[in-house]
Coordinates of N, CA and C in Angstrom, one line a residue:
X1 N 1.7 -8.7 27.3 CA 1.2 -9.7 26.3 C -0.2 -9.3 25.7
X2 N -0.1 -9.7 24.6 CA -1.4 -8.8 23.9 C -2.6 -10.0 23.7
X3 N -3.7 -9.4 24.1 CA -4.8 -10.1 24.1 C -6.0 -9.7 23.2
X4 N -6.6 -10.6 22.4 CA -7.7 -10.2 21.6 C -8.4 -10.9 21.5
X5 N -10.1 -10.4 21.5 CA -11.5 -11.3 22.0 C -12.4 -10.5 21.1
X6 N -13.1 -11.1 20.3 CA -14.3 -10.8 19.7 C -15.4 -11.2 20.0
X7 N -16.8 -10.4 20.0 CA -18.0 -11.0 20.6 C -19.2 -10.1 19.7
X8 N -20.0 -10.4 19.8 CA -21.3 -9.9 18.9 C -21.8 -11.0 17.8
X9 N -21.2 -12.0 17.5 CA -21.5 -13.0 16.6 C -22.7 -13.5 17.0
X10 N -23.5 -14.2 15.8 CA -24.8 -14.8 16.1 C -25.7 -15.3 15.1
X11 N -27.1 -15.6 15.2 CA -27.9 -15.9 14.2 C -28.4 -14.9 13.6
X12 N -28.7 -14.6 12.4 CA -29.5 -13.5 12.0 C -30.2 -13.7 10.6
X13 N -31.1 -13.2 10.5 CA -32.1 -13.3 9.1 C -31.5 -12.7 7.8
X14 N -31.4 -13.1 6.5 CA -31.1 -12.5 5.8 C -31.5 -10.8 5.6
X15 N -30.7 -10.0 5.5 CA -31.2 -8.6 5.7 C -31.1 -7.8 7.0
X16 N -30.9 -8.6 7.7 CA -30.5 -8.2 9.2 C -29.2 -7.5 9.2
X17 N -28.9 -7.0 10.4 CA -27.4 -6.3 11.0 C -26.9 -7.2 12.3
X18 N -26.1 -7.0 12.5 CA -24.9 -7.4 13.4 C -23.7 -6.5 13.8
X19 N -23.4 -6.2 15.1 CA -22.3 -5.7 15.5 C -21.6 -6.2 16.0
X20 N -19.9 -6.6 15.6 CA -19.1 -7.1 16.2 C -17.9 -6.1 17.0
X21 N -17.7 -6.8 18.0 CA -16.8 -5.9 19.0 C -15.5 -7.0 19.2
X22 N -14.5 -5.8 19.1 CA -12.9 -6.8 19.5 C -12.5 -5.9 20.3
X23 N -12.2 -6.3 21.6 CA -11.6 -5.7 22.5 C -10.2 -6.3 23.1
X24 N -9.0 -5.3 23.0 CA -7.8 -5.5 23.0 C -7.1 -5.1 24.2
X25 N -6.1 -5.9 24.7 CA -5.4 -5.6 25.8 C -3.9 -5.8 25.5
X26 N -2.8 -4.9 25.7 CA -1.8 -5.3 26.0 C -1.1 -4.2 24.4
X27 N -2.0 -3.8 23.8 CA -1.7 -2.7 22.9 C -2.7 -1.6 22.9
X28 N -2.2 -0.4 22.2 CA -3.2 0.2 22.2 C -3.9 0.4 20.5
X29 N -5.0 0.3 20.5 CA -5.8 0.5 19.4 C -5.5 1.6 18.1
X30 N -5.5 2.8 18.8 CA -5.1 3.8 18.2 C -3.7 3.7 17.4
X31 N -2.8 3.0 18.0 CA -1.2 2.7 17.3 C -1.0 1.6 16.4
X32 N -2.2 0.8 16.3 CA -1.8 -0.3 15.6 C -3.0 -0.4 14.4
X33 N -2.4 -1.1 13.4 CA -3.4 -1.3 12.4 C -4.3 -2.6 12.4
X34 N -5.6 -2.6 12.3 CA -6.6 -3.9 12.8 C -7.5 -3.8 12.0
X35 N -7.7 -5.2 11.8 CA -8.6 -5.5 10.7 C -9.8 -6.8 10.9
X36 N -10.5 -7.0 10.3 CA -11.5 -7.7 10.5 C -11.5 -8.9 9.3
X37 N -11.4 -10.2 9.7 CA -11.3 -11.2 8.7 C -12.5 -12.2 8.9
X38 N -12.9 -13.1 7.8 CA -13.8 -14.1 8.0 C -13.4 -15.4 7.4
X39 N -14.0 -16.5 7.8 CA -13.3 -17.8 7.3 C -14.6 -18.7 7.1
X40 N -14.8 -19.1 5.9 CA -16.1 -20.0 5.9 C -15.5 -21.4 5.8
X41 N -16.2 -22.2 6.2 CA -15.8 -23.7 6.0 C -15.2 -24.2 4.7
X42 N -14.0 -24.8 4.7 CA -13.5 -25.3 3.3 C -12.7 -24.0 2.8
X43 N -13.0 -22.8 3.3 CA -12.3 -21.6 2.3 C -11.0 -20.9 3.4
X44 N -10.4 -20.2 2.7 CA -9.5 -19.5 2.8 C -9.9 -18.4 3.6
X45 N -8.8 -17.9 4.8 CA -9.6 -16.6 5.7 C -9.3 -15.5 4.8
X46 N -10.3 -14.7 4.7 CA -10.1 -13.6 3.7 C -10.5 -12.1 4.6
X47 N -9.7 -10.9 3.9 CA -9.7 -9.7 4.6 C -11.2 -9.1 4.4
X48 N -11.9 -8.5 5.2 CA -13.4 -8.1 5.4 C -12.8 -6.4 5.2
X49 N -12.5 -5.9 6.1 CA -12.1 -4.6 6.6 C -11.2 -4.2 7.4
X50 N -10.6 -3.3 7.5 CA -9.0 -2.9 7.9 C -9.2 -1.1 8.4
X51 N -8.7 -1.1 9.2 CA -8.3 0.5 9.8 C -6.8 0.7 10.1
X52 N -6.3 1.8 9.4 CA -5.1 2.0 9.5 C -4.8 2.9 10.7
X53 N -3.5 3.2 11.2 CA -3.4 4.2 12.4 C -3.8 5.7 12.2
X54 N -3.8 6.3 11.0 CA -4.2 7.3 10.5 C -6.1 7.5 10.2
X55 N -6.6 6.3 10.8 CA -8.2 6.0 10.6 C -8.5 5.7 9.2
X56 N -7.5 5.4 8.3 CA -8.0 5.5 6.8 C -8.8 3.7 6.7
X57 N -9.9 3.5 6.4 CA -10.6 2.3 6.4 C -10.8 1.9 5.0
X58 N -10.5 0.4 5.2 CA -10.5 0.0 3.5 C -11.5 -1.3 3.9
X59 N -12.0 -1.9 2.8 CA -13.2 -3.0 2.6 C -12.9 -3.9 1.4
X60 N -13.3 -4.9 1.6 CA -13.4 -5.7 0.5 C -14.7 -5.6 -0.3
X61 N -14.6 -5.9 -1.4 CA -15.5 -5.4 -2.7 C -16.9 -6.4 -2.1
X62 N -17.0 -7.2 -1.6 CA -17.9 -8.1 -1.2 C -18.7 -7.4 -0.2
X63 N -18.4 -6.7 0.6 CA -18.9 -6.0 1.8 C -19.0 -4.3 2.0
X64 N -18.3 -3.7 0.9 CA -18.2 -2.5 0.6 C -19.7 -2.0 0.7
X65 N -20.2 -0.8 1.4 CA -21.3 0.1 1.2 C -22.4 -0.9 2.1
X66 N -21.9 -2.0 2.9 CA -22.6 -2.8 4.1 C -22.0 -2.9 5.3
X67 N -20.6 -3.0 5.3 CA -19.9 -3.2 6.6 C -19.3 -1.9 6.9
X68 N -19.0 -1.3 8.1 CA -18.5 -0.2 8.7 C -17.5 -0.7 9.7
X69 N -16.2 -0.2 9.5 CA -15.3 -0.6 10.6 C -15.2 0.8 11.5
X70 N -14.9 0.6 12.6 CA -14.8 1.7 13.5 C -13.9 1.3 14.6
X71 N -13.5 2.4 15.3 CA -12.8 2.1 16.8 C -13.1 3.3 17.7
X72 N -13.1 2.8 19.0 CA -13.1 3.7 20.0 C -12.0 3.5 21.0
X73 N -11.3 4.7 20.8 CA -9.7 4.8 21.3 C -10.0 4.8 22.8
X74 N -11.2 5.2 23.5 CA -11.3 5.2 24.8 C -11.5 3.8 25.6
X75 N -12.2 3.1 24.7 CA -12.3 1.6 25.3 C -11.4 0.7 24.5
X76 N -10.5 1.0 23.7 CA -9.4 0.3 23.1 C -10.2 -0.9 22.6
X77 N -11.3 -0.5 21.6 CA -12.2 -1.6 21.1 C -12.4 -1.1 19.6
X78 N -12.3 -2.4 18.7 CA -12.6 -2.2 17.7 C -14.1 -2.7 17.3
X79 N -14.9 -2.1 16.1 CA -16.3 -2.7 15.9 C -16.3 -2.8 14.3
X80 N -17.4 -3.6 14.3 CA -17.8 -4.0 12.5 C -19.1 -3.8 12.6
X81 N -19.8 -3.0 11.7 CA -21.2 -2.8 11.5 C -21.6 -3.6 10.7
X82 N -22.3 -4.6 10.6 CA -22.8 -5.3 9.5 C -24.3 -5.0 9.1
X83 N -24.7 -4.8 8.2 CA -25.9 -4.4 7.5 C -26.3 -5.4 6.5
X84 N -27.4 -5.3 6.1 CA -28.0 -6.1 4.9 C -27.2 -7.6 4.7
X85 N -27.2 -8.2 5.8 CA -26.5 -9.5 5.9 C -27.0 -10.3 4.7
X86 N -26.0 -11.3 4.2 CA -26.8 -12.3 3.0 C -25.9 -13.8 3.7
X87 N -26.7 -14.8 3.2 CA -26.2 -15.9 3.6 C -24.7 -16.3 3.1
X88 N -24.1 -15.8 2.5 CA -22.7 -15.6 1.7 C -21.9 -15.0 3.1
X89 N -22.4 -14.2 3.7 CA -21.8 -13.7 5.0 C -21.3 -14.6 6.0
X90 N -22.1 -15.6 6.0 CA -21.9 -16.7 6.9 C -20.4 -17.3 7.1
X91 N -19.5 -17.1 8.3 CA -18.6 -17.4 8.6 C -18.3 -17.2 9.9
X92 N -16.8 -17.4 10.5 CA -16.3 -17.0 11.4 C -15.7 -16.0 11.4
X93 N -15.5 -14.8 12.1 CA -15.3 -13.6 11.9 C -14.1 -13.5 12.8
X94 N -13.0 -12.8 13.0 CA -11.6 -12.8 13.3 C -11.1 -11.3 13.4
X95 N -10.8 -10.8 14.4 CA -10.4 -9.3 14.5 C -8.6 -9.8 14.7
X96 N -7.9 -8.9 14.0 CA -6.3 -9.2 14.3 C -6.1 -7.7 14.2
X97 N -4.6 -7.6 14.8 CA -4.1 -6.4 15.0 C -2.6 -6.5 14.7
X98 N -1.9 -5.3 14.3 CA -0.4 -5.5 14.3 C 0.2 -4.1 14.0
X99 N 1.6 -3.8 13.8 CA 2.3 -2.7 13.7 C 2.8 -2.7 12.1
X100 N 2.6 -1.4 11.6 CA 3.4 -1.3 10.4 C 3.3 -2.0 9.4
X101 N 1.8 -2.3 9.1 CA 1.4 -3.1 8.0 C 1.6 -2.4 6.7
X102 N 1.6 -3.2 5.6 CA 1.8 -2.7 4.1 C 0.3 -2.9 3.4
X103 N -0.1 -4.2 3.8 CA -1.4 -5.0 3.2 C -2.2 -5.3 4.2
X104 N -3.1 -4.2 4.5 CA -4.0 -4.2 6.0 C -5.4 -5.5 5.5
X105 N -5.4 -6.0 4.2 CA -6.6 -7.0 4.2 C -5.9 -8.7 3.8
X106 N -4.5 -8.3 4.1 CA -3.7 -10.0 4.0 C -3.6 -10.4 5.4
X107 N -4.3 -11.7 5.5 CA -4.0 -12.1 7.2 C -2.7 -12.5 7.3
X108 N -2.0 -12.8 6.7 CA -0.3 -13.2 6.8 C 0.2 -12.0 7.5
X109 N -0.2 -10.8 7.3 CA 0.6 -9.5 7.8 C 0.2 -9.5 9.4
X110 N -0.6 -10.0 10.0 CA -1.0 -9.8 11.3 C -0.4 -10.9 12.1
X111 N 0.1 -10.8 13.2 CA 0.5 -11.6 14.5 C -0.4 -11.9 15.6
X112 N -1.3 -10.9 15.9 CA -1.9 -11.1 16.9 C -3.8 -11.2 16.5
X113 N -4.2 -12.2 17.1 CA -5.6 -13.1 16.6 C -6.2 -13.1 17.5
X114 N -7.7 -13.0 17.9 CA -8.5 -13.5 18.3 C -9.0 -14.6 18.1
X115 N -10.0 -15.2 19.1 CA -10.5 -16.8 18.7 C -11.6 -16.6 17.6
X116 N -12.2 -15.7 17.3 CA -13.2 -15.6 16.4 C -14.6 -15.7 16.8
X117 N -15.7 -15.2 16.3 CA -17.0 -15.4 16.7 C -17.6 -15.7 15.4
X118 N -18.7 -16.5 15.7 CA -19.6 -17.1 14.7 C -20.6 -16.1 14.3
X119 N -20.4 -15.9 12.9 CA -21.9 -15.1 12.2 C -22.7 -16.2 11.4
X120 N -24.0 -16.2 11.5 CA -24.6 -17.5 10.8 C -25.7 -16.6 10.0
X121 N -26.0 -16.6 8.8 CA -27.0 -15.7 8.4 C -28.2 -16.7 7.6
X122 N -29.3 -16.7 8.0 CA -30.5 -17.5 7.5 C -31.1 -17.0 6.1
X123 N -31.0 -17.8 5.4 CA -32.0 -17.3 3.9 C -33.7 -17.3 4.2

């Protein structure tokens, strides 16, 4: 049984930083594609960053240069380092995982999801 759990969200001032963590059980991080997604109230879930099994990382244009996705294979954990946060980054952030994906930033591609962690950026 696959279990995905996010942590690290919180309240931060604009310009600040947060690091989200995603711990996974039931599958191996190194063998799956994994991604970070976010959803603000009234908006669709959008892909923020993803990493493929070969280590290739991709980012949405809105976070490129500010966010960094990484993984610790020994801890079976995925991270999202978020710097220079803005109020527009306020959302529930979700971690997701799956195998053999073609479109890493598309939420519909993923079957395994966490419950989310809230990130709120104050202006």
